[in-house]
PDB file of C-alpha atoms and ligand atoms in Angstrom:
ATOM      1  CA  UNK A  21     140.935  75.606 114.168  1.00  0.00           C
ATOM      2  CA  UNK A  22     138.221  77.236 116.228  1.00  0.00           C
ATOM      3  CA  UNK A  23     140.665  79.942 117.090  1.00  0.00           C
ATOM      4  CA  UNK A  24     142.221  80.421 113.422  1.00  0.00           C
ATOM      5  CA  UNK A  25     138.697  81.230 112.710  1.00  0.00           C
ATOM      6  CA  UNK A  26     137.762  83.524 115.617  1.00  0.00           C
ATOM      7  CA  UNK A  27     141.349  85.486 114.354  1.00  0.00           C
ATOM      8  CA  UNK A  28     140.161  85.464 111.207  1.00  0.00           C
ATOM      9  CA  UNK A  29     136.420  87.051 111.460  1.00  0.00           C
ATOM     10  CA  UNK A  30     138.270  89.293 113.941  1.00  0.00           C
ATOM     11  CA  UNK A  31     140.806  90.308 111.010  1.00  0.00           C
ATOM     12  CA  UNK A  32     138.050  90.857 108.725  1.00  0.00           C
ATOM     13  CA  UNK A  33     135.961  93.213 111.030  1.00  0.00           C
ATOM     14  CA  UNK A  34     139.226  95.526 110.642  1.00  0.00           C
ATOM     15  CA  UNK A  35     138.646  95.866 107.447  1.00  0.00           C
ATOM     16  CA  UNK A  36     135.068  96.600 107.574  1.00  0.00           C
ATOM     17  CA  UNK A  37     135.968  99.336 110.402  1.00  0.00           C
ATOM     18  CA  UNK A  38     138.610 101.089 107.957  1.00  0.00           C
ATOM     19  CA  UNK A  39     136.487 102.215 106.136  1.00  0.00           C
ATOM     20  CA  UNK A  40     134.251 105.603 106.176  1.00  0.00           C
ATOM     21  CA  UNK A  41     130.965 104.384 107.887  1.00  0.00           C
ATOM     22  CA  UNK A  42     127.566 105.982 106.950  1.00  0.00           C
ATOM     23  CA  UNK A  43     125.785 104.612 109.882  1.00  0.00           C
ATOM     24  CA  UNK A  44     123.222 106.786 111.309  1.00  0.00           C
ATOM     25  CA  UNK A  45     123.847 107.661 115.146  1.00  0.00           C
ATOM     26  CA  UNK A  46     122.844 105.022 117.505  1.00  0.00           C
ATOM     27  CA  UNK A  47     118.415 105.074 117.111  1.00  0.00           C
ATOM     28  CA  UNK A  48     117.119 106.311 120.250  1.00  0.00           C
ATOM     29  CA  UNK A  49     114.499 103.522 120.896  1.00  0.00           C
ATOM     30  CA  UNK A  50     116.875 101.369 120.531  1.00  0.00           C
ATOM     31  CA  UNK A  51     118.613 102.059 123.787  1.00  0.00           C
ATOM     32  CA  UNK A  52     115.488 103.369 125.640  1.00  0.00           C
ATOM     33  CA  UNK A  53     115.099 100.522 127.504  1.00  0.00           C
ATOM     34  CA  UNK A  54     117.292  99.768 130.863  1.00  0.00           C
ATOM     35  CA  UNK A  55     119.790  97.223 129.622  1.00  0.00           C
ATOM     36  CA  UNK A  56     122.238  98.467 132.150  1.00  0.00           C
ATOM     37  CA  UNK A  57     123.863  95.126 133.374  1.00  0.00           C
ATOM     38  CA  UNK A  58     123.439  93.787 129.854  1.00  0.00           C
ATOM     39  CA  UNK A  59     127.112  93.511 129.317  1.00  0.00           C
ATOM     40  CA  UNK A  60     127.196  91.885 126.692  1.00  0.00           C
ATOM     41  CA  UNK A  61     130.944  91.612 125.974  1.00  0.00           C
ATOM     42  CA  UNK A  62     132.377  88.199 124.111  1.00  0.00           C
ATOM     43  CA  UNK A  63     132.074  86.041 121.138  1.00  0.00           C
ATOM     44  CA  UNK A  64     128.456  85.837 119.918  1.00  0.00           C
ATOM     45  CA  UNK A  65     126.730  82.999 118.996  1.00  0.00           C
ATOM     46  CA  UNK A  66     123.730  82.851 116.697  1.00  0.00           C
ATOM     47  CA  UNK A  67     121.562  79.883 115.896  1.00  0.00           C
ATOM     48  CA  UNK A  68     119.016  79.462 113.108  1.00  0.00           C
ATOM     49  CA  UNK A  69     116.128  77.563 113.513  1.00  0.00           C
ATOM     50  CA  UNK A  70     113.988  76.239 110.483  1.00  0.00           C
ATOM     51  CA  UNK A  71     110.161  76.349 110.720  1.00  0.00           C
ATOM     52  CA  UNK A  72     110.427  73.154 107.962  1.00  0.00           C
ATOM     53  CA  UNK A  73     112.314  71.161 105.904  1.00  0.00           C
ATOM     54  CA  UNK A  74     115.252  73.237 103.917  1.00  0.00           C
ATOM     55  CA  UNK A  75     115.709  71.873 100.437  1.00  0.00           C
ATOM     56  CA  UNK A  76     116.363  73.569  96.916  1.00  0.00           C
ATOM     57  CA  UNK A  77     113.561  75.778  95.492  1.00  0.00           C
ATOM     58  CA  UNK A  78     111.530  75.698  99.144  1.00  0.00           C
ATOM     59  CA  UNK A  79     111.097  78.876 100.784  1.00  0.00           C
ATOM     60  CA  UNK A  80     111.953  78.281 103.990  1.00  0.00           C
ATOM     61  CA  UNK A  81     112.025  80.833 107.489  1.00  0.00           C
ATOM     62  CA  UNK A  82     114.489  80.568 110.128  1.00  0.00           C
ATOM     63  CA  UNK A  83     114.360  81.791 113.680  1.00  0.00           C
ATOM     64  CA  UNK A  84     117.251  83.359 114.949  1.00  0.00           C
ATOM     65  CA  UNK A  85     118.897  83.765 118.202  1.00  0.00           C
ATOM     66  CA  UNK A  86     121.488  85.352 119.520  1.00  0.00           C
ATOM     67  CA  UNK A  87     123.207  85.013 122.734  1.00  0.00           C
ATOM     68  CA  UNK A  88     126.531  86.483 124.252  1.00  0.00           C
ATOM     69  CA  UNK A  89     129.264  84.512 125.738  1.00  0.00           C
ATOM     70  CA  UNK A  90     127.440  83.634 129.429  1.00  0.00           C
ATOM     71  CA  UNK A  91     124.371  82.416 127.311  1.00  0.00           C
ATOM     72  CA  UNK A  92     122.268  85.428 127.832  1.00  0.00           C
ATOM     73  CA  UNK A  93     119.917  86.584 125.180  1.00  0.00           C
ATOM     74  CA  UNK A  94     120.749  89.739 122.844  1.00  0.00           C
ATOM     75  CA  UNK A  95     117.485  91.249 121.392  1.00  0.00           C
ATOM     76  CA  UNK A  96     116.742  93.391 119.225  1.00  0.00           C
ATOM     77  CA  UNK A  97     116.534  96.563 121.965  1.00  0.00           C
ATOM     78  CA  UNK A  98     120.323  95.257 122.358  1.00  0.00           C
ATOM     79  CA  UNK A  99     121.382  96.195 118.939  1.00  0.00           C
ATOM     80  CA  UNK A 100     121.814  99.658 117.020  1.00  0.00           C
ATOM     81  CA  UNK A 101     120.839 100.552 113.525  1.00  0.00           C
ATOM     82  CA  UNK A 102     123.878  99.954 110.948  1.00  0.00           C
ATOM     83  CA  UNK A 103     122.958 100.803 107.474  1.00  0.00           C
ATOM     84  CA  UNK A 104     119.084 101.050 107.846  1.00  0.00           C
ATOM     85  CA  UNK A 105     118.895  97.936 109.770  1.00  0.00           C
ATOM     86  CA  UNK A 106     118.967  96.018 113.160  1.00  0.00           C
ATOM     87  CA  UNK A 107     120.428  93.319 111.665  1.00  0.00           C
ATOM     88  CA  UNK A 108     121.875  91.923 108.082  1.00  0.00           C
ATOM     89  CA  UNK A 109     121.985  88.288 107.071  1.00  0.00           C
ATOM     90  CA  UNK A 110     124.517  86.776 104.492  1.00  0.00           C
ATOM     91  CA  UNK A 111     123.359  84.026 103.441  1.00  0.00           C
ATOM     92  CA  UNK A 112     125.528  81.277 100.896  1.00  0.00           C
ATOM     93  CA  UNK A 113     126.222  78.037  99.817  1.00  0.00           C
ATOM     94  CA  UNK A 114     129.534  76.817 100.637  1.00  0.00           C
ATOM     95  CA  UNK A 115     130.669  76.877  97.151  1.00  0.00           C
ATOM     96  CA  UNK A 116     129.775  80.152  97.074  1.00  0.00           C
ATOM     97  CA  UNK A 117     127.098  80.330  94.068  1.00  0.00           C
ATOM     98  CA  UNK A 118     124.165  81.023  95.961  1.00  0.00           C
ATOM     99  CA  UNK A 119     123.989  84.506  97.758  1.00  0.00           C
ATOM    100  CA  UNK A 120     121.317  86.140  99.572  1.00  0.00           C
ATOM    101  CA  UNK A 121     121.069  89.199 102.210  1.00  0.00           C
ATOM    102  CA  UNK A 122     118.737  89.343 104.324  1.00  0.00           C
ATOM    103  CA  UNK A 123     116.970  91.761 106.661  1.00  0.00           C
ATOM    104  CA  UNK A 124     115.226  89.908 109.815  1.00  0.00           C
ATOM    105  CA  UNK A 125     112.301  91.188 111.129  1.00  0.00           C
ATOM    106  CA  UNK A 126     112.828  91.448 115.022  1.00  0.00           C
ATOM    107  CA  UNK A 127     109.993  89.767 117.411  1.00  0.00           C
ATOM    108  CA  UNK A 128     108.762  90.492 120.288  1.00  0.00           C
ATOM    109  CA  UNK A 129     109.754  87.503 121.917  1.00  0.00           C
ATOM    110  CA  UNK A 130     113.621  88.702 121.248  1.00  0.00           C
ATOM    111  CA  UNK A 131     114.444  86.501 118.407  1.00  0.00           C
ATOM    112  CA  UNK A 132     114.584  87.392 114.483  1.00  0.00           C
ATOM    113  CA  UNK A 133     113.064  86.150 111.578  1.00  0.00           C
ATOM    114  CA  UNK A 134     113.585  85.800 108.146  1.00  0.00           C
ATOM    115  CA  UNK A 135     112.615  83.548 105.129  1.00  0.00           C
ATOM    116  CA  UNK A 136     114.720  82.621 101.513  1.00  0.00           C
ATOM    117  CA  UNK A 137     114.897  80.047  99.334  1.00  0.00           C
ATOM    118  CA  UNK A 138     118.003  78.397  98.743  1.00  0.00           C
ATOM    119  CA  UNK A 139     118.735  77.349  95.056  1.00  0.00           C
ATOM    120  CA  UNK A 140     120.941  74.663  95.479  1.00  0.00           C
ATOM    121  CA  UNK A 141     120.971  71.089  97.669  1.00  0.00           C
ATOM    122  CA  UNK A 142     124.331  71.618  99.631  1.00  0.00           C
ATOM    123  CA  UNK A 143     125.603  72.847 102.858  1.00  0.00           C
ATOM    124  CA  UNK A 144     125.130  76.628 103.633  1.00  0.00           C
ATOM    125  CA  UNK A 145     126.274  79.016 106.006  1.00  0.00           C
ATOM    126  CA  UNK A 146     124.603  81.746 107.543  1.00  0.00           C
ATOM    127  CA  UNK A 147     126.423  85.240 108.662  1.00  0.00           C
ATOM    128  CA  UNK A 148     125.079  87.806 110.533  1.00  0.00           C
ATOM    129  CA  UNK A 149     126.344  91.342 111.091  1.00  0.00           C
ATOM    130  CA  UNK A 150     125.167  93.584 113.049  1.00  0.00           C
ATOM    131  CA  UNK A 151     126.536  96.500 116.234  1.00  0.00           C
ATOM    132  CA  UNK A 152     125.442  96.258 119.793  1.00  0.00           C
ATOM    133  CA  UNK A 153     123.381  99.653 120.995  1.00  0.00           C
ATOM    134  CA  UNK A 154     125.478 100.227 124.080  1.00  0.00           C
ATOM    135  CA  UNK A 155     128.530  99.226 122.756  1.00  0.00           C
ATOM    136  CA  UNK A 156     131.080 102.771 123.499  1.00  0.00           C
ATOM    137  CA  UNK A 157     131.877 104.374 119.781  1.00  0.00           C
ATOM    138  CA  UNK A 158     135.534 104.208 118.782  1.00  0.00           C
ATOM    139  CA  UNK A 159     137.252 106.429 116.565  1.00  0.00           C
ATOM    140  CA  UNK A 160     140.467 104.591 116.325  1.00  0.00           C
ATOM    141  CA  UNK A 161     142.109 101.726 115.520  1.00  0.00           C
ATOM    142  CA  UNK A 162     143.038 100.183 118.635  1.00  0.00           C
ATOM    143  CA  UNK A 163     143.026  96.261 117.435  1.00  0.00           C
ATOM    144  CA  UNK A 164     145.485  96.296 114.670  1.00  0.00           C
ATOM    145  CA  UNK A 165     147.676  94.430 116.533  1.00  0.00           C
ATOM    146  CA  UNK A 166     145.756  92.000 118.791  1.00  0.00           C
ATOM    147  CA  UNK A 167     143.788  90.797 115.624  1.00  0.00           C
ATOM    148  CA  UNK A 168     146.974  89.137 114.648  1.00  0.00           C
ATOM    149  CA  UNK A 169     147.854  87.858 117.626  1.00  0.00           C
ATOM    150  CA  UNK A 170     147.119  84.185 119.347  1.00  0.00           C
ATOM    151  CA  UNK A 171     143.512  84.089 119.972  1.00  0.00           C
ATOM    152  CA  UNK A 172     143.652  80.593 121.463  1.00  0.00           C
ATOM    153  CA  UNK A 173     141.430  82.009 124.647  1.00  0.00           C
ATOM    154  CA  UNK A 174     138.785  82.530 122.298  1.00  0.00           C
ATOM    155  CA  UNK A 175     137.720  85.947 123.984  1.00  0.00           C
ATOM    156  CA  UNK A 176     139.067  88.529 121.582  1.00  0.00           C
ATOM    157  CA  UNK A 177     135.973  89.506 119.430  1.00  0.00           C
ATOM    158  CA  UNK A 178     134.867  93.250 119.272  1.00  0.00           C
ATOM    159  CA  UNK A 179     131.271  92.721 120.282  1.00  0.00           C
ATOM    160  CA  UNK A 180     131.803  95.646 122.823  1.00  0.00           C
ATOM    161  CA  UNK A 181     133.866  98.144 120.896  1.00  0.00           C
ATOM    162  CA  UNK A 182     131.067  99.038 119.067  1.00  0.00           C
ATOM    163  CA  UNK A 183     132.115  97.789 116.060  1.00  0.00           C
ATOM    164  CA  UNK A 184     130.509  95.396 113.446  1.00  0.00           C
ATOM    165  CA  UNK A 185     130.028  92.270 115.329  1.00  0.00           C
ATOM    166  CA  UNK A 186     130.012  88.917 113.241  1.00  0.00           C
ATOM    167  CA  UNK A 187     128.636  85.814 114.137  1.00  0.00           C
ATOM    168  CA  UNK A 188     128.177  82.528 111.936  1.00  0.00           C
ATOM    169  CA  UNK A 189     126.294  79.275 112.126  1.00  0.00           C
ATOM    170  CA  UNK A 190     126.047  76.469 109.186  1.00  0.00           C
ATOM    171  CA  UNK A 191     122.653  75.621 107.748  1.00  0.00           C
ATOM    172  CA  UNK A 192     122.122  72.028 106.306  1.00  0.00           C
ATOM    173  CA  UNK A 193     120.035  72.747 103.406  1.00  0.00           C
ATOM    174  CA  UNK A 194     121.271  69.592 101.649  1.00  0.00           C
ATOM    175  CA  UNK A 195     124.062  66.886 101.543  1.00  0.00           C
ATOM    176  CA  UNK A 196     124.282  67.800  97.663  1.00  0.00           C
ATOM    177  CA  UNK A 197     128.439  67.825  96.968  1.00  0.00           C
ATOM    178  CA  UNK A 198     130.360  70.703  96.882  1.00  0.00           C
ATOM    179  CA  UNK A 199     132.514  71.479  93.803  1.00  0.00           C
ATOM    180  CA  UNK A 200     136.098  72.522  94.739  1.00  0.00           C
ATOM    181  CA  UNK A 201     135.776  76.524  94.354  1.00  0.00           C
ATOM    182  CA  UNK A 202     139.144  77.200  92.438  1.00  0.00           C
ATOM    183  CA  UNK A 203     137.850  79.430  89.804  1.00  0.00           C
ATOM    184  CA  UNK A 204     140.446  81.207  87.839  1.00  0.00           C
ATOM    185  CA  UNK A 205     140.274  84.920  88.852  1.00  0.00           C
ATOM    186  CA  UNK A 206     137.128  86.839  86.670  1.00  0.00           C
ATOM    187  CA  UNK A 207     136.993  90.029  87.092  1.00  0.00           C
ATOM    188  CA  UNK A 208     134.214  91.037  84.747  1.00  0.00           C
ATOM    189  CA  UNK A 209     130.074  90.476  85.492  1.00  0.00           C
ATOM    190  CA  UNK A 210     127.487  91.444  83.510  1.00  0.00           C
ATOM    191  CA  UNK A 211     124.060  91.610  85.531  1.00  0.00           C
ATOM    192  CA  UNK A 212     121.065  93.742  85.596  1.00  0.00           C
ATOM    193  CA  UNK A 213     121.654  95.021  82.180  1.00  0.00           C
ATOM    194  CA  UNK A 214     124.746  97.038  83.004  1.00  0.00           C
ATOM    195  CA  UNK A 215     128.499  95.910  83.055  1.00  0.00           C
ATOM    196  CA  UNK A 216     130.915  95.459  85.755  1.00  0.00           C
ATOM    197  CA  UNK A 217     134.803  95.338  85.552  1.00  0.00           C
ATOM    198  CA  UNK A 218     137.203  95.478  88.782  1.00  0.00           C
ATOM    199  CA  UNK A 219     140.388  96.828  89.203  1.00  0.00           C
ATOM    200  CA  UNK A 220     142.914  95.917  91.139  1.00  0.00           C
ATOM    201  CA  UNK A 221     146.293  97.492  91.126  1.00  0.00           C
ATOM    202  CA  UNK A 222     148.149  95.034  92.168  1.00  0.00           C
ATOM    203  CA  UNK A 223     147.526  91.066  92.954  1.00  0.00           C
ATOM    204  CA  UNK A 224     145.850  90.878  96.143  1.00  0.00           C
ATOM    205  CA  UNK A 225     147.839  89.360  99.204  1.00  0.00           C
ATOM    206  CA  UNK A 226     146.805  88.299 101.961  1.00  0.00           C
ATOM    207  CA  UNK A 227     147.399  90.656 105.120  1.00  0.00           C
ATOM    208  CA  UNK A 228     147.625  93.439 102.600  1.00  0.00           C
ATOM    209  CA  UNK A 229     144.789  96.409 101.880  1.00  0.00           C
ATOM    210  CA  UNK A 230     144.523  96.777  98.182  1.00  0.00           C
ATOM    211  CA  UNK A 231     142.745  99.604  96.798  1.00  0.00           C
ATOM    212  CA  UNK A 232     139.972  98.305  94.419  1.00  0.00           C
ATOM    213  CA  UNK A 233     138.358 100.030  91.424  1.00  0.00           C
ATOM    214  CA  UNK A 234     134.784  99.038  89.865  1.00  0.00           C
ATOM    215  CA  UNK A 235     133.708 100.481  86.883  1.00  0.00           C
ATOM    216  CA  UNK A 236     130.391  99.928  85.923  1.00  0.00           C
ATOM    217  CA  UNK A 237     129.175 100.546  82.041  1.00  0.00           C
ATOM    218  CA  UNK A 238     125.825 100.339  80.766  1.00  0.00           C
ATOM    219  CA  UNK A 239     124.345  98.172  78.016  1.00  0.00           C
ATOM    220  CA  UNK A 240     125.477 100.432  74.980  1.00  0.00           C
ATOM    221  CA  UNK A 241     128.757 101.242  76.593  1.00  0.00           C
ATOM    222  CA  UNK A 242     128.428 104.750  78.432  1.00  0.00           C
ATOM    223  CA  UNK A 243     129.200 105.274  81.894  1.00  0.00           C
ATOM    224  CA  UNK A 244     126.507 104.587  84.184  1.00  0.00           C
ATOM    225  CA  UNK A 245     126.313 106.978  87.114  1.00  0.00           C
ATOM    226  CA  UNK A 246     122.936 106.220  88.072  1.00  0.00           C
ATOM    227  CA  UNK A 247     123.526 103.630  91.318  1.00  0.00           C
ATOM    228  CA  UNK A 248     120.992 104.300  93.455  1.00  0.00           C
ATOM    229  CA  UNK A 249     121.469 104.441  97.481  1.00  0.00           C
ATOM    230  CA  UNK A 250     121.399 100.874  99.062  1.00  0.00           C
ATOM    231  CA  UNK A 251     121.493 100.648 102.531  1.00  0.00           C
ATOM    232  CA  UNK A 252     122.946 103.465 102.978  1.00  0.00           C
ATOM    233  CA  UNK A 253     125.411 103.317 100.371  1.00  0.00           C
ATOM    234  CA  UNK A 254     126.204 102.579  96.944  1.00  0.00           C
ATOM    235  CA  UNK A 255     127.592  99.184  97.153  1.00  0.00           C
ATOM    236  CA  UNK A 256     127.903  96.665  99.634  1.00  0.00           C
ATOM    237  CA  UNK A 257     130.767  94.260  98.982  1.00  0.00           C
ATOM    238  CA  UNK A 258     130.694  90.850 100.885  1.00  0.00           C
ATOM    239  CA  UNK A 259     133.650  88.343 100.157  1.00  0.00           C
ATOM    240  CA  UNK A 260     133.663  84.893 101.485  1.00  0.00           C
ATOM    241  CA  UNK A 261     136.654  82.055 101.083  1.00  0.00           C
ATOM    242  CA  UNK A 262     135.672  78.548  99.861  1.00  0.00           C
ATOM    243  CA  UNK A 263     133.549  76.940 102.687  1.00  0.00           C
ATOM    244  CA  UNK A 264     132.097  80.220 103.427  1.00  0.00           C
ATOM    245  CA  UNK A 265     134.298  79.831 107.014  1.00  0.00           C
ATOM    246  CA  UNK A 266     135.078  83.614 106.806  1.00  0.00           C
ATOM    247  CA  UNK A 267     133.408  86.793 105.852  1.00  0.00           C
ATOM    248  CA  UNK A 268     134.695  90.356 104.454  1.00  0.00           C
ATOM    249  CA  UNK A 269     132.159  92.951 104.416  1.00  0.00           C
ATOM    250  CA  UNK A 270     133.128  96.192 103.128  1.00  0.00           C
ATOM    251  CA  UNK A 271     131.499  99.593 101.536  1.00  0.00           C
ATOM    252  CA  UNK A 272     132.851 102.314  99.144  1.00  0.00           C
ATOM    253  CA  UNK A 273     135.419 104.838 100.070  1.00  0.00           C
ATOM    254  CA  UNK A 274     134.097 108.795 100.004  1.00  0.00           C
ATOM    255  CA  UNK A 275     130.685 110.065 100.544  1.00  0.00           C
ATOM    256  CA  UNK A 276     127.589 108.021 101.699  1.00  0.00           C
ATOM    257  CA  UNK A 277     124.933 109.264  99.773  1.00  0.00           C
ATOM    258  CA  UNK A 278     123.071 112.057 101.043  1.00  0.00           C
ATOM    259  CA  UNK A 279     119.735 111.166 100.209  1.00  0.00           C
ATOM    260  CA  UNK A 280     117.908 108.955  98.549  1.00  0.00           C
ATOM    261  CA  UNK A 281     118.062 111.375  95.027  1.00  0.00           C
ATOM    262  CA  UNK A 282     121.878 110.994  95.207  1.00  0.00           C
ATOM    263  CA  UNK A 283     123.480 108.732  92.473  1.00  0.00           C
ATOM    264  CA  UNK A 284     126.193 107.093  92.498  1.00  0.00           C
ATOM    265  CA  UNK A 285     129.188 105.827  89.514  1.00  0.00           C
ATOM    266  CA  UNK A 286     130.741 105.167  87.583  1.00  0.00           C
ATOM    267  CA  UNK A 287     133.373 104.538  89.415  1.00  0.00           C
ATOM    268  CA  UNK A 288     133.472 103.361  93.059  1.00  0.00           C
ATOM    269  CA  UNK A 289     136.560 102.892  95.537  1.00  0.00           C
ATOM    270  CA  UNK A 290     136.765 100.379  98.110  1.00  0.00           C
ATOM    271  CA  UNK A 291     139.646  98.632 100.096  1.00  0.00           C
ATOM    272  CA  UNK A 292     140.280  94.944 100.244  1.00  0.00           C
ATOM    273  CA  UNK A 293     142.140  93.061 102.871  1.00  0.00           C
ATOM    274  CA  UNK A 294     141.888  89.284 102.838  1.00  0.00           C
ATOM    275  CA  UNK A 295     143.415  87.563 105.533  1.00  0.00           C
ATOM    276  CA  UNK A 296     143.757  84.209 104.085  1.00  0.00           C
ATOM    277  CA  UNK A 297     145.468  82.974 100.686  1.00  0.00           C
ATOM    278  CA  UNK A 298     143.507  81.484  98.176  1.00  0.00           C
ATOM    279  CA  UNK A 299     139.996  82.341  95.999  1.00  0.00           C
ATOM    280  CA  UNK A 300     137.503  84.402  97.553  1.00  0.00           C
ATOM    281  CA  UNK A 301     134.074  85.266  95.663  1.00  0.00           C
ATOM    282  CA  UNK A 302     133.453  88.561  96.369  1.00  0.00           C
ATOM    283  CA  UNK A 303     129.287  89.312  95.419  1.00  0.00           C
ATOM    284  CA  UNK A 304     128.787  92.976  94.939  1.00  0.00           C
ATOM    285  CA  UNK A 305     125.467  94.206  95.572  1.00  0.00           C
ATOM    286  CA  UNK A 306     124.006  97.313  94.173  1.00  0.00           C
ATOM    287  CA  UNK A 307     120.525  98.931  93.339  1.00  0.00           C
ATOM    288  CA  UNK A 308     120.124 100.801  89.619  1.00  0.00           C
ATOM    289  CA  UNK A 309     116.507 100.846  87.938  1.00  0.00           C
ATOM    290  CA  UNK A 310     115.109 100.604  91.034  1.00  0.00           C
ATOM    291  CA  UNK A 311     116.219  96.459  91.204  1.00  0.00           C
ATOM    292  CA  UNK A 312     118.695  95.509  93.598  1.00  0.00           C
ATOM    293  CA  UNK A 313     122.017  93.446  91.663  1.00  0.00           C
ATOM    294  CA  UNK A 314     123.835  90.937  92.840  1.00  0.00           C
ATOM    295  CA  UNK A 315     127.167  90.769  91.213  1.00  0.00           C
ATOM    296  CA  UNK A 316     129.783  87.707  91.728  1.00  0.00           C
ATOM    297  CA  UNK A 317     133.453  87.946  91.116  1.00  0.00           C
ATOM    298  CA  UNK A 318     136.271  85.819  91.889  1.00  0.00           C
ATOM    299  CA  UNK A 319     139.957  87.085  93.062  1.00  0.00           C
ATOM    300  CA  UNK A 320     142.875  85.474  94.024  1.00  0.00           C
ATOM    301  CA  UNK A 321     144.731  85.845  96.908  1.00  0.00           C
ATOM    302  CA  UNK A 322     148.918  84.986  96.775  1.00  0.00           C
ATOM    303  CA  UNK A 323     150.460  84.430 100.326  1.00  0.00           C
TER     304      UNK A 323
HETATM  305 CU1   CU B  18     127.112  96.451 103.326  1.00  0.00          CU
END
């Protein structure tokens, strides 16, 4: 099991890496330091410590630590800027109704910190996603094929490829029960005053990139073409399958935007790949107004 999932956050970084990136060249103080030696090639592991109790409604902030695969620490000097930050925290329950992202702050003493409130008394997982500063820069696809292959020696992640590097950890917010996430597919949101519908061309699969459409309307109908830049782009799409065991993280095809006066809409482009059959909730997070919107979806993905 452990390796199906290692295979499949492997899978998904693919499809994070096909697409156009918008990611500002590596930040010079972040590599100023001598980390020569600092290899840090391998899976990652993160852990997230709470400072209290987690329970519904209680803001609570976590430490977090990351280390490589021989236990050493990566800090923040370790890690290059990726759409205006160090580091970017997806945080859900596992049925996938509660959705936050996060940017830790990075302390001194290495580790990370962030605070949110979860809404609901269940299981949660935490995702982070971030790049590694001396990680070389790859402009090709390299990895197609050993993402699909056996990872039962647990070492193929692309922490040194300089490529998004995921790493996961579960947070026990509560032993509330989880309801069975089998959602028919929905397609349609309304949020933040403005409408959202998603195209998809054909029924997702899994193993197969789909080129999605979303169309987003405003209250009286019109186009809206007013998203503001987010992080460096105009969405940010996240997708996780029921448990919240994998994560898909994926941003709109064409143009970042090149400043922060550039709007975006009302279309946007993006490619989906899910790796496993089954729902996913995809949350689609934009800025208009000047508010930041979380929008939820659910697809369904045929074998
Ligand atoms: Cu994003």
């Amino acid at each position: 099991m452990r390796s199906l999932l290692i295979a499949v956050s492997a899978i998904a970084l693919l499809s994070a890496c096909s697409q156009p990136t918008s990611t500002a060249p590596p930040a010079p103080t972040a590599s100023a330091e001598d980390h020569s030696g600092h290899d840090h090639s391998g899976p990652v592991t993160i852990t997230a410590t709470p400072a209290g109790p987690m329970a519904a409604g209680q803001p609570v902030t976590l430490t977090l630590r990351l280390t490589d695969q021989n236990g050493a620490p990566i800090v923040p000097a370790d890690l290059r800027m990726n759409h205006d930050h160090l580091l970017h925290v997806m945080v859900v329950d596992t049925g996938l109704e509660d959705y936050a992202h996060a940017h830790p702050t990075a302390n001194a003493d290495g580790t990370f910190t962030f605070t949110f409130t979860p809404r609901l008394d269940r299981p949660y997982r935490l995702w982070a996603d971030f790049q590694l500063a001396h990680a070389e820069p790859e402009s090709g696809h390299s990895h197609g094929d050993e993402s699909h292959g056996d990872h039962s020696d647990g070492e193929e992640t692309h922490a040194d490829h300089g490529e998004p590097t995921y790493a996961s950890t579960d947070l026990a917010v509560g032993a509330g029960a989880v309801p069975a996430f089998a959602a028919p597919q929905s397609l349609r949101a309304e949020a933040g005053g403005l409408r959202f519908q998603l195209s998809l061309p054909s029924a997702l699969q899994a193993g197969e990139a789909t080129q999605a459409q979303l169309a987003v309307v405003s209250a009286d109908g019109q186009p809206f073409t007013q998203l503001e830049p987010l992080m460096g782009a105009y969405a940010h799409i996240v997708g996780f399958n029921p448990g919240a065991s994998t994560m898909l993280h994926v941003h709109p095809e064409g143009a970042a935007p090149a400043n922060a006066a550039a709007r975006g809409g009302p279309v946007i482009s993006f490619t989906l790949e899910p790796q496993s059959p089954g729902p996913q909730r995809l949350f689609v997070q934009v800025q208009a107004n000047g508010a930041e919107i979380i929008v939820p979806f659910t697809v369904i993905v045929g074998q």
